[in-house]
Amino acid sequence: MSGAARPRVSVVVFPGSNCDHDAVHAVEATIDADARLVWHAGTDLGRPDLVVLPGGFSYGDYLRCGALARFSPVMDAVREFAEKGGAVLGICNGFQVLCEAGLLPGALLLNSGQRFRCEDVFVRVESTRTPFTSFLGKGDVLRLPIAHGDGNWRAEAAAFEEVKANDQVVFRYCDVRGDSTPEANPNGSLDDVAGVCNRGRNVVGLMPHPERASEALLGNDAGARIFRSFAATLLGLKSA
Amino acid sequence: MKVQVTVVPKSGVLDPQGKAIAGALTRLGFPGVGDVRAGKVFRVDVEAKDAEEAKALAGQMAEKLLCNPVIEEFEAEVLG
């Protein structure tokens, strides 16, 4: 039985990533992962079960957030891994990189309020059909921290219709009761979208930082549910 | 040759910077300021045999890297 094997997690480090060590710590603490950092210039992801593109400011956010990281050598390996169905989680800047790389739909614009927002928000689970939400309930409300200046997710009208039709909206901003209101949306994103997945459902990106809210010691462990969901999904896959 | 690529948020895409600039221009007394699009300008030295080739290169640069078509549009021109 391989069910007891520790999940292998590779966290990509771009020049300017700054949540990479937090991501490693979070998956070690929450799902006892065998986690490693992979420098962006490398091309060997190391046979992971999960690839995390962490938050930060890759390439100083030059040109557009995530636009230059997309051309890092490691991204060819990430693309290949994702296309084979490998689980990829993009957090904040990692979400921006995945959108720029075309692995996720849409793009992230400057926050509508033009300010960097660093605070806790609430998100509602909109789809449980991803490895990161399959053990959560649809409609569950998670309190998670955000820290971004460019989180205003957009897609062209036709593309967004497809996203909705394919159940690719994974998280939406909401208030503590789970209701979406203009005040609950910190960045003006289209239809309160906080996170989306690809058509294959194995690649997920979100603006909030689950890795910063993964332990009771930090005052909030809601983010741990996302990592635990992945571990449980993986176990299910392995024992299936 | 030198080419110039201008990238701005597409019409219909909210441009908070442009909106703030429009407000400031209006407050300064400029009459009838409408929509403002705040973008980026890239001036690139390229090797090309003529202006046509240079412009084509600029367009490819925009499509592959400088412009994200989901949210932006571009104009490519040859400066000489």
mmCIF file of C-alpha atoms in Angstrom:
data_model
loop_
_atom_site.group_PDB
_atom_site.id
_atom_site.type_symbol
_atom_site.label_atom_id
_atom_site.label_comp_id
_atom_site.label_asym_id
_atom_site.label_seq_id
_atom_site.Cartn_x
_atom_site.Cartn_y
_atom_site.Cartn_z
ATOM 1 C CA MET A 1 0.000 0.000 0.000
ATOM 2 C CA SER A 2 1.347 3.353 -0.910
ATOM 3 C CA GLY A 3 -1.340 5.157 1.045
ATOM 4 C CA ALA A 4 1.061 5.944 3.860
ATOM 5 C CA ALA A 5 3.586 7.591 1.543
ATOM 6 C CA ARG A 6 4.113 11.247 2.255
ATOM 7 C CA PRO A 7 2.827 13.576 -0.484
ATOM 8 C CA ARG A 8 5.722 14.934 -2.520
ATOM 9 C CA VAL A 9 5.417 18.672 -3.046
ATOM 10 C CA SER A 10 7.659 20.855 -5.193
ATOM 11 C CA VAL A 11 7.496 24.592 -4.547
ATOM 12 C CA VAL A 12 8.876 26.663 -7.413
ATOM 13 C CA VAL A 13 11.085 29.612 -6.499
ATOM 14 C CA PHE A 14 11.190 32.490 -8.953
ATOM 15 C CA PRO A 15 13.451 35.486 -8.427
ATOM 16 C CA GLY A 16 11.207 37.579 -6.200
ATOM 17 C CA SER A 17 9.049 34.782 -4.789
ATOM 18 C CA ASN A 18 8.634 35.427 -1.072
ATOM 19 C CA CYS A 19 6.054 32.919 0.137
ATOM 20 C CA ASP A 20 8.035 29.882 -0.999
ATOM 21 C CA HIS A 21 9.296 28.880 2.448
ATOM 22 C CA ASP A 22 5.856 29.523 3.939
ATOM 23 C CA ALA A 23 4.378 27.126 1.378
ATOM 24 C CA VAL A 24 6.955 24.443 2.219
ATOM 25 C CA HIS A 25 6.284 24.874 5.932
ATOM 26 C CA ALA A 26 2.514 24.795 5.446
ATOM 27 C CA VAL A 27 2.476 21.521 3.511
ATOM 28 C CA GLU A 28 4.940 19.958 5.960
ATOM 29 C CA ALA A 29 2.829 21.048 8.925
ATOM 30 C CA THR A 30 -0.599 20.230 7.497
ATOM 31 C CA ILE A 31 -0.129 17.093 5.403
ATOM 32 C CA ASP A 32 3.328 15.879 6.482
ATOM 33 C CA ALA A 33 4.569 16.526 2.950
ATOM 34 C CA ASP A 34 8.015 15.701 1.652
ATOM 35 C CA ALA A 35 8.506 19.220 0.305
ATOM 36 C CA ARG A 36 11.323 20.764 -1.669
ATOM 37 C CA LEU A 37 12.130 24.067 -3.286
ATOM 38 C CA VAL A 38 12.814 24.083 -7.030
ATOM 39 C CA TRP A 39 14.747 27.046 -8.434
ATOM 40 C CA HIS A 40 13.131 28.550 -11.518
ATOM 41 C CA ALA A 41 16.173 27.934 -13.721
ATOM 42 C CA GLY A 42 15.898 24.180 -13.177
ATOM 43 C CA THR A 43 13.856 21.880 -15.352
ATOM 44 C CA ASP A 44 13.534 18.914 -12.982
ATOM 45 C CA LEU A 45 10.485 19.089 -10.723
ATOM 46 C CA GLY A 46 11.482 15.863 -8.967
ATOM 47 C CA ARG A 47 8.425 13.602 -9.530
ATOM 48 C CA PRO A 48 6.035 15.567 -7.307
ATOM 49 C CA ASP A 49 2.422 14.843 -6.458
ATOM 50 C CA LEU A 50 1.818 18.581 -6.265
ATOM 51 C CA VAL A 51 3.529 21.660 -7.661
ATOM 52 C CA VAL A 52 2.981 24.956 -5.854
ATOM 53 C CA LEU A 53 3.670 28.299 -7.497
ATOM 54 C CA PRO A 54 3.993 30.520 -4.439
ATOM 55 C CA GLY A 55 3.182 34.134 -3.751
ATOM 56 C CA GLY A 56 5.579 37.014 -4.062
ATOM 57 C CA PHE A 57 6.726 39.430 -6.705
ATOM 58 C CA SER A 58 8.420 37.320 -9.363
ATOM 59 C CA TYR A 59 10.696 39.453 -11.529
ATOM 60 C CA GLY A 60 9.632 42.466 -9.507
ATOM 61 C CA ASP A 61 6.196 42.360 -11.166
ATOM 62 C CA TYR A 62 7.929 43.962 -14.171
ATOM 63 C CA LEU A 63 5.835 44.301 -17.334
ATOM 64 C CA ARG A 64 2.771 42.585 -15.790
ATOM 65 C CA CYS A 65 2.500 40.416 -12.700
ATOM 66 C CA GLY A 66 3.635 36.935 -13.681
ATOM 67 C CA ALA A 67 4.396 37.867 -17.277
ATOM 68 C CA LEU A 68 8.133 37.226 -17.089
ATOM 69 C CA ALA A 69 8.040 34.255 -14.730
ATOM 70 C CA ARG A 70 6.043 32.478 -17.362
ATOM 71 C CA PHE A 71 9.240 32.247 -19.451
ATOM 72 C CA SER A 72 11.371 30.733 -16.689
ATOM 73 C CA PRO A 73 12.853 27.378 -17.767
ATOM 74 C CA VAL A 74 10.965 25.525 -15.028
ATOM 75 C CA MET A 75 7.635 26.580 -16.536
ATOM 76 C CA ASP A 76 8.077 24.117 -19.416
ATOM 77 C CA ALA A 77 8.229 21.338 -16.830
ATOM 78 C CA VAL A 78 5.243 22.786 -14.954
ATOM 79 C CA ARG A 79 3.242 22.950 -18.178
ATOM 80 C CA GLU A 80 4.127 19.366 -19.078
ATOM 81 C CA PHE A 81 3.248 18.208 -15.541
ATOM 82 C CA ALA A 82 -0.083 20.060 -15.674
ATOM 83 C CA GLU A 83 -0.936 18.737 -19.122
ATOM 84 C CA LYS A 84 -0.437 15.192 -17.837
ATOM 85 C CA GLY A 85 -2.963 15.907 -15.107
ATOM 86 C CA GLY A 86 -0.540 16.751 -12.286
ATOM 87 C CA ALA A 87 -1.947 18.902 -9.480
ATOM 88 C CA VAL A 88 -0.763 22.522 -9.564
ATOM 89 C CA LEU A 89 -1.710 25.182 -7.027
ATOM 90 C CA GLY A 90 -0.943 28.839 -7.754
ATOM 91 C CA ILE A 91 -1.186 31.186 -4.816
ATOM 92 C CA CYS A 92 -1.400 34.952 -5.383
ATOM 93 C CA ASN A 93 1.573 35.676 -7.658
ATOM 94 C CA GLY A 94 1.517 31.988 -8.584
ATOM 95 C CA PHE A 95 -2.083 32.467 -9.754
ATOM 96 C CA GLN A 96 -0.949 35.431 -11.850
ATOM 97 C CA VAL A 97 1.849 33.335 -13.391
ATOM 98 C CA LEU A 98 -0.588 30.528 -14.284
ATOM 99 C CA CYS A 99 -2.950 32.998 -15.975
ATOM 100 C CA GLU A 100 -0.101 34.585 -17.936
ATOM 101 C CA ALA A 101 1.098 31.125 -18.956
ATOM 102 C CA GLY A 102 -2.361 30.292 -20.261
ATOM 103 C CA LEU A 103 -2.711 27.369 -17.832
ATOM 104 C CA LEU A 104 -5.638 29.171 -16.200
ATOM 105 C CA PRO A 105 -8.257 31.387 -17.837
ATOM 106 C CA GLY A 106 -8.373 35.160 -17.448
ATOM 107 C CA ALA A 107 -5.913 37.756 -16.234
ATOM 108 C CA LEU A 108 -5.341 39.794 -13.090
ATOM 109 C CA LEU A 109 -5.559 43.563 -13.155
ATOM 110 C CA LEU A 110 -4.741 46.288 -10.682
ATOM 111 C CA ASN A 111 -7.197 46.284 -7.762
ATOM 112 C CA SER A 112 -10.168 48.498 -8.597
ATOM 113 C CA GLY A 113 -9.463 50.584 -5.479
ATOM 114 C CA GLN A 114 -5.858 51.077 -6.668
ATOM 115 C CA ARG A 115 -4.530 50.038 -3.282
ATOM 116 C CA PHE A 116 -2.540 47.076 -2.097
ATOM 117 C CA ARG A 117 -4.885 45.135 0.190
ATOM 118 C CA CYS A 118 -3.404 43.194 3.103
ATOM 119 C CA GLU A 119 -6.152 41.817 5.341
ATOM 120 C CA ASP A 120 -8.328 38.789 6.016
ATOM 121 C CA VAL A 121 -11.215 38.140 3.637
ATOM 122 C CA PHE A 122 -13.867 35.449 3.346
ATOM 123 C CA VAL A 123 -14.201 33.158 0.369
ATOM 124 C CA ARG A 124 -16.953 30.698 -0.457
ATOM 125 C CA VAL A 125 -16.199 27.310 -1.977
ATOM 126 C CA GLU A 126 -17.978 27.308 -5.345
ATOM 127 C CA SER A 127 -16.756 24.023 -6.756
ATOM 128 C CA THR A 128 -15.676 20.884 -4.965
ATOM 129 C CA ARG A 129 -14.558 19.295 -8.209
ATOM 130 C CA THR A 130 -10.834 20.025 -7.732
ATOM 131 C CA PRO A 131 -8.177 18.169 -5.722
ATOM 132 C CA PHE A 132 -7.973 21.155 -3.349
ATOM 133 C CA THR A 133 -11.682 21.422 -2.600
ATOM 134 C CA SER A 134 -12.977 17.890 -3.035
ATOM 135 C CA PHE A 135 -13.106 17.325 0.723
ATOM 136 C CA LEU A 136 -14.703 20.705 1.423
ATOM 137 C CA GLY A 137 -18.380 21.452 1.112
ATOM 138 C CA LYS A 138 -19.879 23.588 -1.623
ATOM 139 C CA GLY A 139 -20.803 26.859 0.060
ATOM 140 C CA ASP A 140 -18.256 26.446 2.876
ATOM 141 C CA VAL A 141 -16.892 29.827 3.956
ATOM 142 C CA LEU A 142 -13.166 30.134 4.650
ATOM 143 C CA ARG A 143 -11.483 33.108 6.292
ATOM 144 C CA LEU A 144 -8.153 33.614 4.513
ATOM 145 C CA PRO A 145 -5.550 36.379 4.324
ATOM 146 C CA ILE A 146 -4.900 38.341 1.142
ATOM 147 C CA ALA A 147 -1.922 40.551 0.275
ATOM 148 C CA HIS A 148 -2.024 41.844 -3.274
ATOM 149 C CA GLY A 149 -2.172 44.901 -5.482
ATOM 150 C CA ASP A 150 -3.249 43.104 -8.649
ATOM 151 C CA GLY A 151 -6.012 40.674 -7.804
ATOM 152 C CA ASN A 152 -8.767 41.997 -10.017
ATOM 153 C CA TRP A 153 -9.521 38.877 -12.057
ATOM 154 C CA ARG A 154 -10.983 39.442 -15.512
ATOM 155 C CA ALA A 155 -11.948 37.330 -18.473
ATOM 156 C CA GLU A 156 -13.519 38.246 -21.753
ATOM 157 C CA ALA A 157 -17.273 37.786 -21.805
ATOM 158 C CA ALA A 158 -17.282 34.661 -23.951
ATOM 159 C CA ALA A 159 -14.422 33.120 -22.000
ATOM 160 C CA PHE A 160 -16.166 33.817 -18.713
ATOM 161 C CA GLU A 161 -19.359 32.167 -19.927
ATOM 162 C CA GLU A 162 -17.276 29.064 -20.625
ATOM 163 C CA VAL A 163 -15.609 29.277 -17.213
ATOM 164 C CA LYS A 164 -19.002 29.377 -15.534
ATOM 165 C CA ALA A 165 -20.507 26.694 -17.740
ATOM 166 C CA ASN A 166 -17.593 24.370 -16.917
ATOM 167 C CA ASP A 167 -17.821 24.980 -13.170
ATOM 168 C CA GLN A 168 -14.318 26.487 -13.158
ATOM 169 C CA VAL A 169 -14.967 29.161 -10.536
ATOM 170 C CA VAL A 170 -13.538 27.536 -7.401
ATOM 171 C CA PHE A 171 -13.744 30.396 -4.872
ATOM 172 C CA ARG A 172 -15.717 33.638 -4.667
ATOM 173 C CA TYR A 173 -15.261 36.496 -2.218
ATOM 174 C CA CYS A 174 -18.097 36.790 0.267
ATOM 175 C CA ASP A 175 -18.927 38.137 3.703
ATOM 176 C CA VAL A 176 -18.782 36.146 6.927
ATOM 177 C CA ARG A 177 -22.248 34.735 6.229
ATOM 178 C CA GLY A 178 -21.250 33.573 2.767
ATOM 179 C CA ASP A 179 -23.071 36.302 0.845
ATOM 180 C CA SER A 180 -21.265 38.045 -2.012
ATOM 181 C CA THR A 181 -21.490 41.825 -1.674
ATOM 182 C CA PRO A 182 -19.484 44.642 -3.301
ATOM 183 C CA GLU A 183 -17.922 45.396 0.101
ATOM 184 C CA ALA A 184 -16.750 41.796 0.501
ATOM 185 C CA ASN A 185 -14.807 41.896 -2.771
ATOM 186 C CA PRO A 186 -11.374 43.419 -2.038
ATOM 187 C CA ASN A 187 -10.231 44.020 -5.609
ATOM 188 C CA GLY A 188 -13.222 44.425 -7.924
ATOM 189 C CA SER A 189 -12.791 41.028 -9.593
ATOM 190 C CA LEU A 190 -15.391 39.963 -12.141
ATOM 191 C CA ASP A 191 -18.368 38.292 -10.449
ATOM 192 C CA ASP A 192 -16.410 38.174 -7.153
ATOM 193 C CA VAL A 193 -14.059 35.483 -8.457
ATOM 194 C CA ALA A 194 -11.236 34.700 -6.014
ATOM 195 C CA GLY A 195 -9.972 31.483 -7.584
ATOM 196 C CA VAL A 196 -10.441 29.403 -10.722
ATOM 197 C CA CYS A 197 -9.367 26.073 -12.165
ATOM 198 C CA ASN A 198 -8.522 24.864 -15.656
ATOM 199 C CA ARG A 199 -10.767 22.695 -17.833
ATOM 200 C CA GLY A 200 -8.952 19.593 -16.580
ATOM 201 C CA ARG A 201 -9.622 20.723 -12.959
ATOM 202 C CA ASN A 202 -6.074 19.799 -11.829
ATOM 203 C CA VAL A 203 -4.704 23.361 -11.938
ATOM 204 C CA VAL A 204 -6.115 25.813 -9.399
ATOM 205 C CA GLY A 205 -5.155 29.417 -8.719
ATOM 206 C CA LEU A 206 -6.394 31.749 -6.012
ATOM 207 C CA MET A 207 -5.470 35.174 -4.698
ATOM 208 C CA PRO A 208 -5.797 34.439 -0.941
ATOM 209 C CA HIS A 209 -2.938 32.763 0.930
ATOM 210 C CA PRO A 210 -3.987 29.432 2.491
ATOM 211 C CA GLU A 211 -0.366 28.801 3.544
ATOM 212 C CA ARG A 212 -0.513 31.848 5.815
ATOM 213 C CA ALA A 213 -3.512 30.479 7.669
ATOM 214 C CA SER A 214 -2.656 26.825 8.139
ATOM 215 C CA GLU A 215 -1.987 26.439 11.850
ATOM 216 C CA ALA A 216 -3.976 27.234 14.971
ATOM 217 C CA LEU A 217 -0.821 28.866 16.314
ATOM 218 C CA LEU A 218 -1.230 31.529 13.620
ATOM 219 C CA GLY A 219 -4.762 32.222 14.815
ATOM 220 C CA ASN A 220 -6.399 30.664 11.773
ATOM 221 C CA ASP A 221 -6.074 27.240 10.219
ATOM 222 C CA ALA A 222 -8.775 27.520 7.546
ATOM 223 C CA GLY A 223 -6.104 27.276 4.841
ATOM 224 C CA ALA A 224 -5.082 23.858 6.110
ATOM 225 C CA ARG A 225 -8.402 22.506 4.827
ATOM 226 C CA ILE A 226 -7.243 23.185 1.270
ATOM 227 C CA PHE A 227 -3.982 21.253 1.737
ATOM 228 C CA ARG A 228 -5.742 18.445 3.635
ATOM 229 C CA SER A 229 -8.270 18.179 0.857
ATOM 230 C CA PHE A 230 -5.416 17.689 -1.589
ATOM 231 C CA ALA A 231 -3.794 15.017 0.613
ATOM 232 C CA ALA A 232 -7.102 13.184 0.987
ATOM 233 C CA THR A 233 -7.698 13.337 -2.760
ATOM 234 C CA LEU A 234 -4.215 11.982 -3.376
ATOM 235 C CA LEU A 235 -4.779 9.133 -0.947
ATOM 236 C CA GLY A 236 -8.016 8.330 -2.737
ATOM 237 C CA LEU A 237 -6.231 8.311 -6.070
ATOM 238 C CA LYS A 238 -3.452 6.089 -4.782
ATOM 239 C CA SER A 239 -5.697 3.537 -3.115
ATOM 240 C CA ALA A 240 -8.145 3.520 -6.003
ATOM 241 C CA MET B 1 15.845 50.330 -36.519
ATOM 242 C CA LYS B 2 13.770 51.556 -33.635
ATOM 243 C CA VAL B 3 10.214 50.381 -33.137
ATOM 244 C CA GLN B 4 7.631 51.468 -30.621
ATOM 245 C CA VAL B 5 4.911 49.353 -29.087
ATOM 246 C CA THR B 6 2.173 51.107 -27.122
ATOM 247 C CA VAL B 7 0.063 48.925 -24.832
ATOM 248 C CA VAL B 8 -3.099 50.170 -23.118
ATOM 249 C CA PRO B 9 -5.971 48.486 -21.263
ATOM 250 C CA LYS B 10 -8.659 47.468 -23.742
ATOM 251 C CA SER B 11 -11.782 49.546 -23.915
ATOM 252 C CA GLY B 12 -14.323 48.011 -21.594
ATOM 253 C CA VAL B 13 -11.615 46.909 -19.158
ATOM 254 C CA LEU B 14 -11.642 48.973 -15.994
ATOM 255 C CA ASP B 15 -8.500 51.126 -15.829
ATOM 256 C CA PRO B 16 -8.265 52.533 -12.295
ATOM 257 C CA GLN B 17 -5.137 54.542 -13.114
ATOM 258 C CA GLY B 18 -6.714 56.062 -16.197
ATOM 259 C CA LYS B 19 -9.840 56.875 -14.215
ATOM 260 C CA ALA B 20 -7.813 58.651 -11.514
ATOM 261 C CA ILE B 21 -5.852 60.578 -14.124
ATOM 262 C CA ALA B 22 -9.075 61.620 -15.879
ATOM 263 C CA GLY B 23 -10.363 62.910 -12.550
ATOM 264 C CA ALA B 24 -7.152 64.866 -11.929
ATOM 265 C CA LEU B 25 -7.193 66.402 -15.420
ATOM 266 C CA THR B 26 -10.787 67.488 -14.910
ATOM 267 C CA ARG B 27 -9.927 69.017 -11.534
ATOM 268 C CA LEU B 28 -7.084 70.930 -13.205
ATOM 269 C CA GLY B 29 -9.675 72.570 -15.412
ATOM 270 C CA PHE B 30 -9.125 70.761 -18.707
ATOM 271 C CA PRO B 31 -12.529 70.834 -20.349
ATOM 272 C CA GLY B 32 -14.317 67.762 -21.604
ATOM 273 C CA VAL B 33 -11.798 65.129 -20.489
ATOM 274 C CA GLY B 34 -13.368 61.765 -21.267
ATOM 275 C CA ASP B 35 -11.949 58.286 -20.982
ATOM 276 C CA VAL B 36 -8.218 58.055 -20.206
ATOM 277 C CA ARG B 37 -6.272 54.845 -20.777
ATOM 278 C CA ALA B 38 -2.970 54.600 -18.880
ATOM 279 C CA GLY B 39 -0.564 52.158 -20.487
ATOM 280 C CA LYS B 40 3.036 51.429 -21.325
ATOM 281 C CA VAL B 41 5.390 52.352 -24.137
ATOM 282 C CA PHE B 42 8.254 50.104 -25.292
ATOM 283 C CA ARG B 43 10.978 51.418 -27.606
ATOM 284 C CA VAL B 44 13.014 48.556 -28.969
ATOM 285 C CA ASP B 45 16.087 48.559 -31.213
ATOM 286 C CA VAL B 46 15.729 45.754 -33.750
ATOM 287 C CA GLU B 47 17.645 44.498 -36.734
ATOM 288 C CA ALA B 48 15.418 44.601 -39.790
ATOM 289 C CA LYS B 49 15.978 45.102 -43.490
ATOM 290 C CA ASP B 50 13.143 47.583 -43.828
ATOM 291 C CA ALA B 51 10.343 49.298 -41.951
ATOM 292 C CA GLU B 52 7.828 46.635 -42.896
ATOM 293 C CA GLU B 53 9.916 43.865 -41.338
ATOM 294 C CA ALA B 54 10.585 46.037 -38.274
ATOM 295 C CA LYS B 55 6.880 46.645 -37.777
ATOM 296 C CA ALA B 56 6.120 42.948 -38.148
ATOM 297 C CA LEU B 57 8.723 42.147 -35.485
ATOM 298 C CA ALA B 58 7.226 44.738 -33.153
ATOM 299 C CA GLY B 59 3.810 43.170 -33.642
ATOM 300 C CA GLN B 60 5.156 39.711 -32.805
ATOM 301 C CA MET B 61 6.840 41.064 -29.674
ATOM 302 C CA ALA B 62 3.549 42.551 -28.588
ATOM 303 C CA GLU B 63 1.614 39.363 -29.245
ATOM 304 C CA LYS B 64 4.118 37.092 -27.510
ATOM 305 C CA LEU B 65 5.092 39.160 -24.514
ATOM 306 C CA LEU B 66 4.414 42.879 -24.301
ATOM 307 C CA CYS B 67 0.621 42.739 -24.458
ATOM 308 C CA ASN B 68 -1.831 40.406 -22.697
ATOM 309 C CA PRO B 69 -4.760 40.208 -25.119
ATOM 310 C CA VAL B 70 -7.225 39.337 -22.348
ATOM 311 C CA ILE B 71 -6.920 42.827 -20.905
ATOM 312 C CA GLU B 72 -4.802 44.944 -23.247
ATOM 313 C CA GLU B 73 -4.485 46.110 -26.832
ATOM 314 C CA PHE B 74 -1.434 47.427 -28.650
ATOM 315 C CA GLU B 75 -0.220 49.555 -31.510
ATOM 316 C CA ALA B 76 3.107 48.910 -33.191
ATOM 317 C CA GLU B 77 4.942 51.565 -35.168
ATOM 318 C CA VAL B 78 8.377 52.184 -36.634
ATOM 319 C CA LEU B 79 10.225 55.224 -35.332
ATOM 320 C CA GLY B 80 13.001 54.991 -37.891
#
